[in-house]
Structure formats: C-alpha cells, structure tokens
Amino acid sequence: MSRIYFDHNATNPIAPEVLAAMMPYLTEQYGNASSIHAFGQTAREAVEQARVSVAALLNARSADIMFTSGGTESINHAILGAVSAAPGKSKHIITSAIEHVAGLDPCKALSKSGIELTILPVDREGLVSPEDVLRALRPETVLITIMLANNETGTVEPIAEIGQIAREKGILLHTDAVQAAGKIPIDVEKLGVDLLSISAHKFSGPKGIGALYIRKGTHLFSLMYGGHSERDRRPGTEDVAAIAGMGRASKLVQTIFARESERIRVLRNRLEQGLLARVPNCWVNGAGAPRVPNTSNITFPFIEGEAMVIALDLKGIACSTGAACSSGAVEPSHVLMALGLAPEDARATLRLSLGRQNTEAEVDFALEIIPQVIERLRKLSPTYKNPAIA
Ligand code: PLP
C-alpha cells in the first residue's frame, strides 16, 4: 500500500539536498568546531555559513542567531532567559491561550515561582487581539510571548501589530515561529520582535536542531553553563552536521518558497473544499483568519478524532487529531477549546497538514477515502444515530 503523509506540521522528511549537505560532517569532516586545527576550522566554517543562511531566512544579522536543539529549547531559552535577566522584583508576562506547550509550560512554570502571568484569549478564528495585549500591559510587564503561526489551525497571528506595541512600550517580544518558517515570509524587522524561535525539522531539515534569534542588545540569561560555544550563550559541542543541514534547508525554502507555497495552498484548498462539499455537517477551524498555506483543521462532529486517525492510517493516510493523550486520557486540544469549540467537537477534529511531496492525485485519493471513513464511523456513533441530536 502506498502511504500518503498529511502530517507535515508534526515533522517533515529531510530534503535530499539537505542530507547531501550534512553527509560530509557525519563522515570525513568530523572536526569539533571549537578546535583550532584544520579539522576544526572546516567544521567552524560550516557552522558560520549555516548561521548566515538561517539569518537570511529571517532577515536577521548572523551574529544574532544562536543554534539550539530545536523549537522547544529555543522557546524555553527565550522565555526563561528573558524573564530571569529582567530587572525588578515583581515581573509580569503575557502569552496567549493557543501557544504550543513548549511556550505555555515555561510560562506556567514561571507563574508557579511567583511571576505574574496573563494568558490572553483568542477569538472564534483563533486570533489574539493587539488591543487585548495593550490592555494587559502593566508597569512590571517584562515579556510578551505570542506565536506567529499556530500548529493546529495554521492561523497567523498579528505579530507585527503586537511588535509595534511592544516597541512603543519598551517591552521584549518573543514569537514562536516554528510553524511559520518555510511557510510564510519571516522578517524580524517587519515583525518588530526581539526573540524568535524556529526548528529545522518543520522545513525539510533534520530533527534536533533549531535556532533562536536574539536581537542585538537583548539581555538573556543562559539555561546551561559549561563552555564558550554560541558566544557563551549555549555551551556544548555543536552538532555540525545538523547545523549544516539547517543552513541548507533555510536556503532551500527561500529559493523554492514562492512556487511551492502557492502549489501547496492550491492542494490544501482543493482538499478542504472537497471535504466540505462531500461530508455533511463539518467545518474548518480558523478559515476566516490569515493562515499558513498547508494546514487544514476540520471538525467532523459525532466522531472521535483518534478513531478517524486510526481508520485513515489503515487506509494509508497519515494525519493527526485535535486531541492529545495525556496521562492515559484523551484530552481535547487546548487550542480548539480556546476557539470556543465544545470538548466533544474538539475531539472530533482532524488536522491535515500538507508538504512539498504531496500531489493532486494524493489529494483526490484522500477525497475518496476520508468521506467513506467518516460515514462509516458516524454510522457506528450512538449520538449520530439519535435524530434528536443529529
Ligand atoms: N512550537 C510549535 C508551534 C510547534 O509546532 C512545535 C513542534 O511541534 C514546537 C514549538 C516544538 O518544536 P521542536 O519539535 O523542534 O522542539
């Protein structure tokens, strides 16, 4: 059975060009980038070249890019490092209800240790209001952290407007751009951010490597101590192969960006419109907001998302649901709940996220299979059979 992958927001395959760029550093070029001999210098050169490519993707200075182990570390470093370094005894931070747990959990951990935390709501489409940000500001606010693109719905948040507010008030702004990189243009100047997190495996690079943009002059404490790499900000021997891969992936998405994102948008819209036309009683979450081109988040009431994911996997289609297994129980997505969905509707949601290798034929196959699977599962659903509810 040929398998169709519609789960690119979870992770992406490494592009062949990226793997080729990594191979020398996994084989003959094994030097430590901190060594002064020729092996070390070759490795150092690869790291610095990659830094230039990552910076170019963000319209940033290469000196302002710090390599990390991925999105989670970048976001934790930005939030924990900025709040620890901020002066003053009483401190306040602002975030949103739809952040990835990599951003929400460090904020919640800080709030347990006495930092004041405001979690802003979103509207029905999943958008944070810049006016709400303005209203939430306090004299002791030290950081605003709001994501650029949401991983579940794909909605793009008004970060440039929030950036303007943050600049006027002199407050640091971090954005989690993990799901934006490679999907929409990112410009740290236009966004007005001081800190921005990205992760290579979301745009055809390897897993376990990411970057944090740190605007010059931003005061951050380190999370780890033990060496001088990354300008004394992040110790440890650099993973040169992964860094070279991230650099190559950054270049790649820049060159193919306009063409590919439009092609993927057309495919996503074909899939979305086709499902809305073929399946009764379903809707797209976040459809009224600006969205990244590859993501579709659709609620099919009366079905458990997990059951849909398993049934579709058996037919060869990989996607994910709006629910996560936590402590053995299936919890509805906090993102969809923040949009105002009932828990049972949040659980009845599929996330289909497309990528570079998807084709029109795959979309058309999915348009045949998904409606059949939904019809079959709905027939088995006791609530759907009940006409009073249905
Ligand atoms: N932020 C968002 C929006 C994400 O979607 C993810 C991963 O799914 C992360 C952060 C975490 O990134 P990483 O997997 O590189 O740690």
Tab-separated table of C-alpha atoms and ligand atoms in Angstrom:
chain	number	residue	atom	x	y	z
A	1	MET	CA	0.000	0.000	0.000
A	2	SER	CA	1.387	3.431	-0.876
A	3	ARG	CA	1.143	5.813	2.055
A	4	ILE	CA	0.108	9.443	1.976
A	5	TYR	CA	1.650	11.801	4.503
A	6	PHE	CA	-0.595	14.688	5.566
A	7	ASP	CA	1.136	15.386	8.889
A	8	HIS	CA	3.838	17.887	7.928
A	9	ASN	CA	3.142	20.096	10.950
A	10	ALA	CA	4.351	17.178	13.085
A	11	THR	CA	7.549	16.771	11.082
A	12	ASN	CA	8.909	16.666	7.521
A	13	PRO	CA	11.208	14.361	5.610
A	14	ILE	CA	14.754	15.672	5.165
A	15	ALA	CA	15.172	17.053	1.641
A	16	PRO	CA	17.823	15.177	-0.411
A	17	GLU	CA	19.827	18.414	-0.834
A	18	VAL	CA	19.844	18.806	2.945
A	19	LEU	CA	21.036	15.260	3.565
A	20	ALA	CA	23.798	15.762	0.987
A	21	ALA	CA	24.921	18.936	2.797
A	22	MET	CA	25.061	17.043	6.115
A	23	MET	CA	26.904	13.925	4.940
A	24	PRO	CA	30.488	15.290	4.905
A	25	TYR	CA	30.157	16.262	8.588
A	26	LEU	CA	28.853	12.819	9.513
A	27	THR	CA	31.784	11.151	7.739
A	28	GLU	CA	35.207	12.563	6.871
A	29	GLN	CA	34.749	16.113	8.249
A	30	TYR	CA	34.295	15.140	11.879
A	31	GLY	CA	36.170	18.018	13.496
A	32	ASN	CA	34.990	19.856	16.605
A	33	ALA	CA	34.092	23.423	15.592
A	34	SER	CA	35.991	24.719	18.650
A	35	SER	CA	39.312	23.083	17.679
A	36	ILE	CA	41.984	25.285	16.142
A	37	HIS	CA	43.408	22.712	13.698
A	38	ALA	CA	42.248	22.253	10.103
A	39	PHE	CA	39.537	19.711	11.026
A	40	GLY	CA	38.119	22.209	13.497
A	41	GLN	CA	38.327	25.105	11.082
A	42	THR	CA	36.398	23.196	8.412
A	43	ALA	CA	33.670	22.476	10.941
A	44	ARG	CA	33.648	26.098	12.151
A	45	GLU	CA	33.288	27.324	8.580
A	46	ALA	CA	30.254	25.059	8.067
A	47	VAL	CA	28.639	26.367	11.270
A	48	GLU	CA	29.194	30.008	10.332
A	49	GLN	CA	27.970	29.522	6.762
A	50	ALA	CA	24.812	27.914	8.102
A	51	ARG	CA	24.354	30.828	10.510
A	52	VAL	CA	24.396	33.214	7.543
A	53	SER	CA	21.747	31.135	5.715
A	54	VAL	CA	19.461	30.896	8.754
A	55	ALA	CA	19.834	34.643	9.342
A	56	ALA	CA	18.917	35.331	5.702
A	57	LEU	CA	15.693	33.338	6.111
A	58	LEU	CA	14.677	35.723	8.916
A	59	ASN	CA	16.221	38.949	7.554
A	60	ALA	CA	18.427	38.968	10.643
A	61	ARG	CA	22.138	39.570	11.337
A	62	SER	CA	24.017	36.274	11.522
A	63	ALA	CA	25.554	37.340	14.860
A	64	ASP	CA	22.022	37.358	16.289
A	65	ILE	CA	21.387	33.663	15.530
A	66	MET	CA	22.039	31.073	18.250
A	67	PHE	CA	21.783	27.379	17.384
A	68	THR	CA	19.803	25.183	19.808
A	69	SER	CA	18.471	21.632	19.927
A	70	GLY	CA	15.107	22.657	18.391
A	71	GLY	CA	11.971	24.700	18.865
A	72	THR	CA	11.343	23.611	22.441
A	73	GLU	CA	14.789	24.676	23.628
A	74	SER	CA	14.701	27.973	21.702
A	75	ILE	CA	11.333	28.911	23.190
A	76	ASN	CA	12.333	27.874	26.726
A	77	HIS	CA	15.591	29.819	26.416
A	78	ALA	CA	13.767	32.930	25.166
A	79	ILE	CA	11.115	32.902	27.899
A	80	LEU	CA	13.115	31.710	30.904
A	81	GLY	CA	16.265	33.582	29.856
A	82	ALA	CA	14.477	36.902	29.260
A	83	VAL	CA	12.420	36.783	32.452
A	84	SER	CA	15.429	35.827	34.627
A	85	ALA	CA	17.526	38.615	33.132
A	86	ALA	CA	14.826	41.295	33.503
A	87	PRO	CA	15.430	43.662	36.407
A	88	GLY	CA	12.916	44.148	39.205
A	89	LYS	CA	11.366	42.007	41.877
A	90	SER	CA	7.824	41.765	40.624
A	91	LYS	CA	7.569	40.679	36.991
A	92	HIS	CA	4.657	40.043	34.642
A	93	ILE	CA	4.497	38.158	31.335
A	94	ILE	CA	1.816	37.969	28.654
A	95	THR	CA	1.097	34.976	26.432
A	96	SER	CA	-1.898	33.506	24.573
A	97	ALA	CA	-4.180	30.539	25.170
A	98	ILE	CA	-3.213	28.882	21.875
A	99	GLU	CA	0.563	28.611	22.344
A	100	HIS	CA	2.268	25.265	21.819
A	101	VAL	CA	3.039	23.609	25.164
A	102	ALA	CA	6.709	24.432	24.502
A	103	GLY	CA	5.687	28.051	25.181
A	104	LEU	CA	2.766	27.614	27.580
A	105	ASP	CA	4.515	25.289	30.003
A	106	PRO	CA	7.568	27.506	30.710
A	107	CYS	CA	5.151	30.421	31.326
A	108	LYS	CA	3.116	28.282	33.724
A	109	ALA	CA	6.298	27.119	35.463
A	110	LEU	CA	7.322	30.776	35.941
A	111	SER	CA	3.893	31.612	37.337
A	112	LYS	CA	4.337	28.876	39.954
A	113	SER	CA	7.537	30.602	41.066
A	114	GLY	CA	5.820	33.960	41.616
A	115	ILE	CA	5.898	35.606	38.151
A	116	GLU	CA	2.513	37.139	37.243
A	117	LEU	CA	1.073	35.566	34.086
A	118	THR	CA	-1.677	36.794	31.750
A	119	ILE	CA	-2.960	34.241	29.228
A	120	LEU	CA	-4.882	36.149	26.563
A	121	PRO	CA	-7.962	34.599	24.928
A	122	VAL	CA	-8.411	34.302	21.165
A	123	ASP	CA	-11.479	34.925	19.004
A	124	ARG	CA	-13.522	32.235	17.250
A	125	GLU	CA	-10.959	32.135	14.391
A	126	GLY	CA	-8.054	31.751	16.811
A	127	LEU	CA	-6.666	35.290	16.623
A	128	VAL	CA	-5.171	37.253	19.513
A	129	SER	CA	-6.287	40.881	19.593
A	130	PRO	CA	-3.484	43.508	19.757
A	131	GLU	CA	-5.900	45.664	21.814
A	132	ASP	CA	-6.060	42.870	24.392
A	133	VAL	CA	-2.244	42.881	24.523
A	134	LEU	CA	-2.268	46.640	25.097
A	135	ARG	CA	-4.884	46.336	27.835
A	136	ALA	CA	-2.954	43.543	29.578
A	137	LEU	CA	0.258	45.576	29.901
A	138	ARG	CA	1.381	46.551	33.392
A	139	PRO	CA	4.321	48.625	34.637
A	140	GLU	CA	6.023	45.360	35.626
A	141	THR	CA	5.466	43.556	32.274
A	142	VAL	CA	8.846	42.221	31.109
A	143	LEU	CA	7.924	39.926	28.197
A	144	ILE	CA	5.189	39.284	25.641
A	145	THR	CA	5.385	35.830	24.017
A	146	ILE	CA	2.845	35.054	21.293
A	147	MET	CA	3.233	32.574	18.441
A	148	LEU	CA	3.430	33.590	14.778
A	149	ALA	CA	1.566	30.594	13.291
A	150	ASN	CA	-0.493	28.061	15.186
A	151	ASN	CA	0.466	24.412	14.775
A	152	GLU	CA	-3.117	23.072	14.842
A	153	THR	CA	-5.163	25.582	12.843
A	154	GLY	CA	-2.375	27.334	10.915
A	155	THR	CA	-3.722	30.804	11.848
A	156	VAL	CA	-1.179	33.594	11.538
A	157	GLU	CA	-1.219	35.984	14.492
A	158	PRO	CA	-0.904	39.799	14.141
A	159	ILE	CA	2.678	39.857	15.453
A	160	ALA	CA	3.732	42.998	13.545
A	161	GLU	CA	0.957	44.960	15.275
A	162	ILE	CA	1.873	43.477	18.643
A	163	GLY	CA	5.524	44.252	17.839
A	164	GLN	CA	4.658	47.906	17.369
A	165	ILE	CA	3.012	47.974	20.808
A	166	ALA	CA	5.977	46.180	22.391
A	167	ARG	CA	8.462	48.629	20.835
A	168	GLU	CA	6.470	51.697	21.890
A	169	LYS	CA	6.297	50.423	25.463
A	170	GLY	CA	9.882	49.106	25.535
A	171	ILE	CA	8.841	45.519	26.342
A	172	LEU	CA	10.561	42.439	24.940
A	173	LEU	CA	8.587	40.414	22.390
A	174	HIS	CA	9.239	36.744	21.601
A	175	THR	CA	7.426	34.806	18.896
A	176	ASP	CA	7.315	31.060	18.331
A	177	ALA	CA	7.775	30.944	14.559
A	178	VAL	CA	8.285	27.161	14.429
A	179	GLN	CA	5.222	26.594	12.207
A	180	ALA	CA	5.778	29.756	10.163
A	181	ALA	CA	9.341	29.166	8.961
A	182	GLY	CA	9.353	27.860	5.408
A	183	LYS	CA	5.609	28.505	5.022
A	184	ILE	CA	5.342	32.306	5.083
A	185	PRO	CA	7.998	35.030	4.770
A	186	ILE	CA	9.554	35.994	8.118
A	187	ASP	CA	11.266	39.319	8.684
A	188	VAL	CA	12.352	40.124	12.228
A	189	GLU	CA	12.427	43.849	11.400
A	190	LYS	CA	8.900	43.966	9.995
A	191	LEU	CA	7.619	41.863	12.889
A	192	GLY	CA	9.411	44.027	15.458
A	193	VAL	CA	10.401	41.031	17.566
A	194	ASP	CA	13.389	40.794	19.917
A	195	LEU	CA	13.376	36.996	20.103
A	196	LEU	CA	12.147	34.421	17.574
A	197	SER	CA	12.262	30.620	17.661
A	198	ILE	CA	12.465	28.192	14.733
A	199	SER	CA	13.078	24.455	14.287
A	200	ALA	CA	14.692	22.800	11.244
A	201	HIS	CA	12.555	19.647	11.059
A	202	LYS	CA	9.466	21.728	10.281
A	203	PHE	CA	11.034	22.892	6.995
A	204	SER	CA	12.823	19.881	5.482
A	205	GLY	CA	15.809	19.993	7.834
A	206	PRO	CA	16.906	17.424	10.404
A	207	LYS	CA	15.321	16.910	13.818
A	208	GLY	CA	17.066	18.052	16.982
A	209	ILE	CA	18.336	21.374	15.649
A	210	GLY	CA	16.781	24.815	15.917
A	211	ALA	CA	17.687	28.440	16.277
A	212	LEU	CA	16.834	31.375	18.465
A	213	TYR	CA	17.079	34.866	17.001
A	214	ILE	CA	18.269	37.266	19.721
A	215	ARG	CA	18.159	40.940	18.701
A	216	LYS	CA	21.449	42.717	19.477
A	217	GLY	CA	21.330	44.228	22.955
A	218	THR	CA	18.667	41.840	24.302
A	219	HIS	CA	19.696	40.680	27.745
A	220	LEU	CA	19.152	36.917	28.226
A	221	PHE	CA	20.348	34.550	30.912
A	222	SER	CA	21.683	31.180	29.737
A	223	LEU	CA	19.891	27.946	30.542
A	224	MET	CA	23.127	25.966	30.740
A	225	TYR	CA	26.703	26.595	31.791
A	226	GLY	CA	29.821	24.734	30.796
A	227	GLY	CA	31.604	26.164	27.777
A	228	HIS	CA	32.009	29.060	25.389
A	229	SER	CA	30.157	27.983	22.266
A	230	GLU	CA	27.451	30.117	20.663
A	231	ARG	CA	29.064	33.291	22.070
A	232	ASP	CA	28.959	31.983	25.630
A	233	ARG	CA	25.180	31.679	25.413
A	234	ARG	CA	24.769	27.949	24.826
A	235	PRO	CA	27.581	25.603	25.851
A	236	GLY	CA	28.224	22.173	24.352
A	237	THR	CA	29.937	20.844	21.229
A	238	GLU	CA	27.979	21.950	18.174
A	239	ASP	CA	26.213	19.314	16.063
A	240	VAL	CA	27.943	20.456	12.897
A	241	ALA	CA	26.068	18.095	10.547
A	242	ALA	CA	22.667	19.169	11.893
A	243	ILE	CA	23.642	22.833	11.755
A	244	ALA	CA	24.854	22.433	8.155
A	245	GLY	CA	21.535	20.728	7.377
A	246	MET	CA	19.559	23.563	8.924
A	247	GLY	CA	21.556	26.063	6.888
A	248	ARG	CA	20.886	24.157	3.653
A	249	ALA	CA	17.181	23.795	4.484
A	250	SER	CA	16.961	27.548	5.131
A	251	LYS	CA	18.465	28.276	1.716
A	252	LEU	CA	16.235	25.693	0.064
A	253	VAL	CA	12.962	27.041	1.412
A	254	GLN	CA	13.991	30.528	0.396
A	255	THR	CA	14.620	29.507	-3.205
A	256	ILE	CA	11.559	27.317	-3.680
A	257	PHE	CA	9.375	29.284	-1.327
A	258	ALA	CA	7.042	31.304	-3.581
A	259	ARG	CA	6.437	28.477	-6.060
A	260	GLU	CA	5.945	25.713	-3.509
A	261	SER	CA	3.800	27.593	-1.036
A	262	GLU	CA	1.355	28.546	-3.784
A	263	ARG	CA	1.226	24.962	-5.087
A	264	ILE	CA	0.603	23.655	-1.570
A	265	ARG	CA	-2.084	26.289	-0.939
A	266	VAL	CA	-3.935	25.134	-4.076
A	267	LEU	CA	-3.734	21.490	-2.915
A	268	ARG	CA	-4.855	22.352	0.634
A	269	ASN	CA	-7.810	24.342	-0.701
A	270	ARG	CA	-8.776	21.506	-3.063
A	271	LEU	CA	-8.725	19.061	-0.146
A	272	GLU	CA	-10.630	21.391	2.170
A	273	GLN	CA	-13.284	22.438	-0.339
A	274	GLY	CA	-13.687	18.838	-1.500
A	275	LEU	CA	-14.283	17.599	2.044
A	276	LEU	CA	-16.713	20.412	2.855
A	277	ALA	CA	-18.652	19.526	-0.309
A	278	ARG	CA	-18.677	15.747	0.261
A	279	VAL	CA	-19.151	15.427	4.034
A	280	PRO	CA	-22.352	16.764	5.612
A	281	ASN	CA	-22.072	18.682	8.877
A	282	CYS	CA	-18.405	19.648	9.150
A	283	TRP	CA	-16.438	22.906	9.321
A	284	VAL	CA	-12.935	24.325	9.028
A	285	ASN	CA	-11.462	25.947	12.136
A	286	GLY	CA	-9.668	29.236	11.560
A	287	ALA	CA	-10.836	29.540	7.947
A	288	GLY	CA	-11.767	33.200	8.430
A	289	ALA	CA	-8.263	34.194	9.567
A	290	PRO	CA	-4.971	34.524	7.688
A	291	ARG	CA	-3.474	31.013	7.612
A	292	VAL	CA	-0.249	29.294	6.565
A	293	PRO	CA	-0.845	27.640	3.173
A	294	ASN	CA	-0.509	23.985	4.163
A	295	THR	CA	-2.800	23.462	7.166
A	296	SER	CA	-6.434	22.451	7.371
A	297	ASN	CA	-8.177	21.816	10.672
A	298	ILE	CA	-11.624	20.278	10.206
A	299	THR	CA	-14.235	19.222	12.736
A	300	PHE	CA	-16.431	16.233	11.854
A	301	PRO	CA	-18.940	16.105	14.753
A	302	PHE	CA	-20.015	12.765	16.285
A	303	ILE	CA	-16.684	11.001	15.698
A	304	GLU	CA	-13.657	10.529	17.946
A	305	GLY	CA	-10.628	12.041	16.224
A	306	GLU	CA	-8.449	9.155	17.371
A	307	ALA	CA	-10.776	6.656	15.703
A	308	MET	CA	-10.570	8.670	12.471
A	309	VAL	CA	-6.764	8.826	12.597
A	310	ILE	CA	-6.526	5.060	13.129
A	311	ALA	CA	-9.100	4.253	10.414
A	312	LEU	CA	-7.347	6.578	7.945
A	313	ASP	CA	-3.958	5.135	8.816
A	314	LEU	CA	-5.304	1.688	7.932
A	315	LYS	CA	-6.227	3.130	4.514
A	316	GLY	CA	-2.738	4.634	4.132
A	317	ILE	CA	-3.417	8.268	5.067
A	318	ALA	CA	-1.372	9.778	7.924
A	319	CYS	CA	-2.803	12.804	9.697
A	320	SER	CA	-3.449	13.887	13.277
A	321	THR	CA	-6.282	14.850	15.569
A	322	GLY	CA	-7.253	17.788	17.759
A	323	ALA	CA	-6.659	15.805	20.894
A	324	ALA	CA	-3.612	14.629	22.767
A	325	CYS	CA	-3.125	11.678	25.030
A	326	SER	CA	-2.054	12.988	28.399
A	327	SER	CA	-1.733	10.729	31.427
A	328	GLY	CA	-3.611	7.971	29.628
A	329	ALA	CA	-6.718	10.099	28.956
A	330	VAL	CA	-7.582	11.710	25.629
A	331	GLU	CA	-7.729	15.438	26.342
A	332	PRO	CA	-9.379	17.797	23.855
A	333	SER	CA	-6.964	20.272	22.276
A	334	HIS	CA	-6.463	23.415	24.395
A	335	VAL	CA	-6.177	25.352	21.123
A	336	LEU	CA	-9.599	24.294	19.832
A	337	MET	CA	-11.139	24.817	23.269
A	338	ALA	CA	-9.717	28.364	23.236
A	339	LEU	CA	-11.503	28.920	19.899
A	340	GLY	CA	-14.724	28.065	21.727
A	341	LEU	CA	-15.292	24.507	20.484
A	342	ALA	CA	-17.146	22.118	22.777
A	343	PRO	CA	-14.822	19.355	24.095
A	344	GLU	CA	-16.633	16.708	22.000
A	345	ASP	CA	-16.174	18.817	18.841
A	346	ALA	CA	-12.500	19.447	19.639
A	347	ARG	CA	-12.114	15.666	19.950
A	348	ALA	CA	-13.887	15.199	16.605
A	349	THR	CA	-11.265	17.186	14.708
A	350	LEU	CA	-8.637	16.253	12.146
A	351	ARG	CA	-5.510	18.204	11.261
A	352	LEU	CA	-4.380	17.685	7.691
A	353	SER	CA	-1.037	19.378	7.004
A	354	LEU	CA	0.450	19.184	3.526
A	355	GLY	CA	4.034	19.411	2.324
A	356	ARG	CA	6.386	19.521	-0.613
A	357	GLN	CA	5.981	15.934	-1.786
A	358	ASN	CA	2.160	15.837	-1.790
A	359	THR	CA	0.418	15.620	-5.162
A	360	GLU	CA	-3.004	16.324	-6.631
A	361	ALA	CA	-3.514	12.559	-7.059
A	362	GLU	CA	-2.966	12.086	-3.315
A	363	VAL	CA	-5.491	14.803	-2.516
A	364	ASP	CA	-8.015	13.187	-4.848
A	365	PHE	CA	-7.434	9.782	-3.242
A	366	ALA	CA	-7.993	11.350	0.192
A	367	LEU	CA	-11.197	12.946	-1.099
A	368	GLU	CA	-12.481	9.474	-1.921
A	369	ILE	CA	-11.355	7.799	1.296
A	370	ILE	CA	-11.977	10.366	4.056
A	371	PRO	CA	-15.739	10.803	3.377
A	372	GLN	CA	-16.186	6.976	3.326
A	373	VAL	CA	-14.349	6.611	6.649
A	374	ILE	CA	-16.387	9.385	8.236
A	375	GLU	CA	-19.680	7.951	7.019
A	376	ARG	CA	-18.744	4.516	8.398
A	377	LEU	CA	-17.661	5.882	11.783
A	378	ARG	CA	-20.747	8.071	12.050
A	379	LYS	CA	-22.948	5.029	11.426
A	380	LEU	CA	-21.283	3.432	14.450
A	381	SER	CA	-21.762	6.531	16.602
A	382	PRO	CA	-24.691	6.302	19.050
A	383	THR	CA	-25.056	10.081	19.189
A	384	TYR	CA	-25.156	10.450	15.384
A	385	LYS	CA	-27.935	7.856	15.166
A	386	ASN	CA	-30.047	9.827	17.574
A	387	PRO	CA	-32.068	12.187	15.356
A	388	ALA	CA	-32.759	14.481	18.303
A	389	ILE	CA	-29.046	15.208	18.477
A	390	ALA	CA	-28.142	14.743	14.853
B	1	PLP	N1	6.244	25.314	18.652
B	1	PLP	C1	5.360	24.879	17.746
B	1	PLP	C2	4.308	25.818	17.252
B	1	PLP	C3	5.425	23.564	17.279
B	1	PLP	O1	4.530	23.130	16.393
B	1	PLP	C4	6.432	22.703	17.791
B	1	PLP	C5	6.503	21.283	17.365
B	1	PLP	O2	5.516	20.670	17.039
B	1	PLP	C6	7.348	23.215	18.719
B	1	PLP	C7	7.221	24.515	19.123
B	1	PLP	C8	8.455	22.357	19.267
B	1	PLP	O3	9.498	22.256	18.334
B	1	PLP	P1	10.567	21.052	18.425
B	1	PLP	O4	9.873	19.821	17.976
B	1	PLP	O5	11.654	21.446	17.484
B	1	PLP	O6	11.046	21.010	19.832
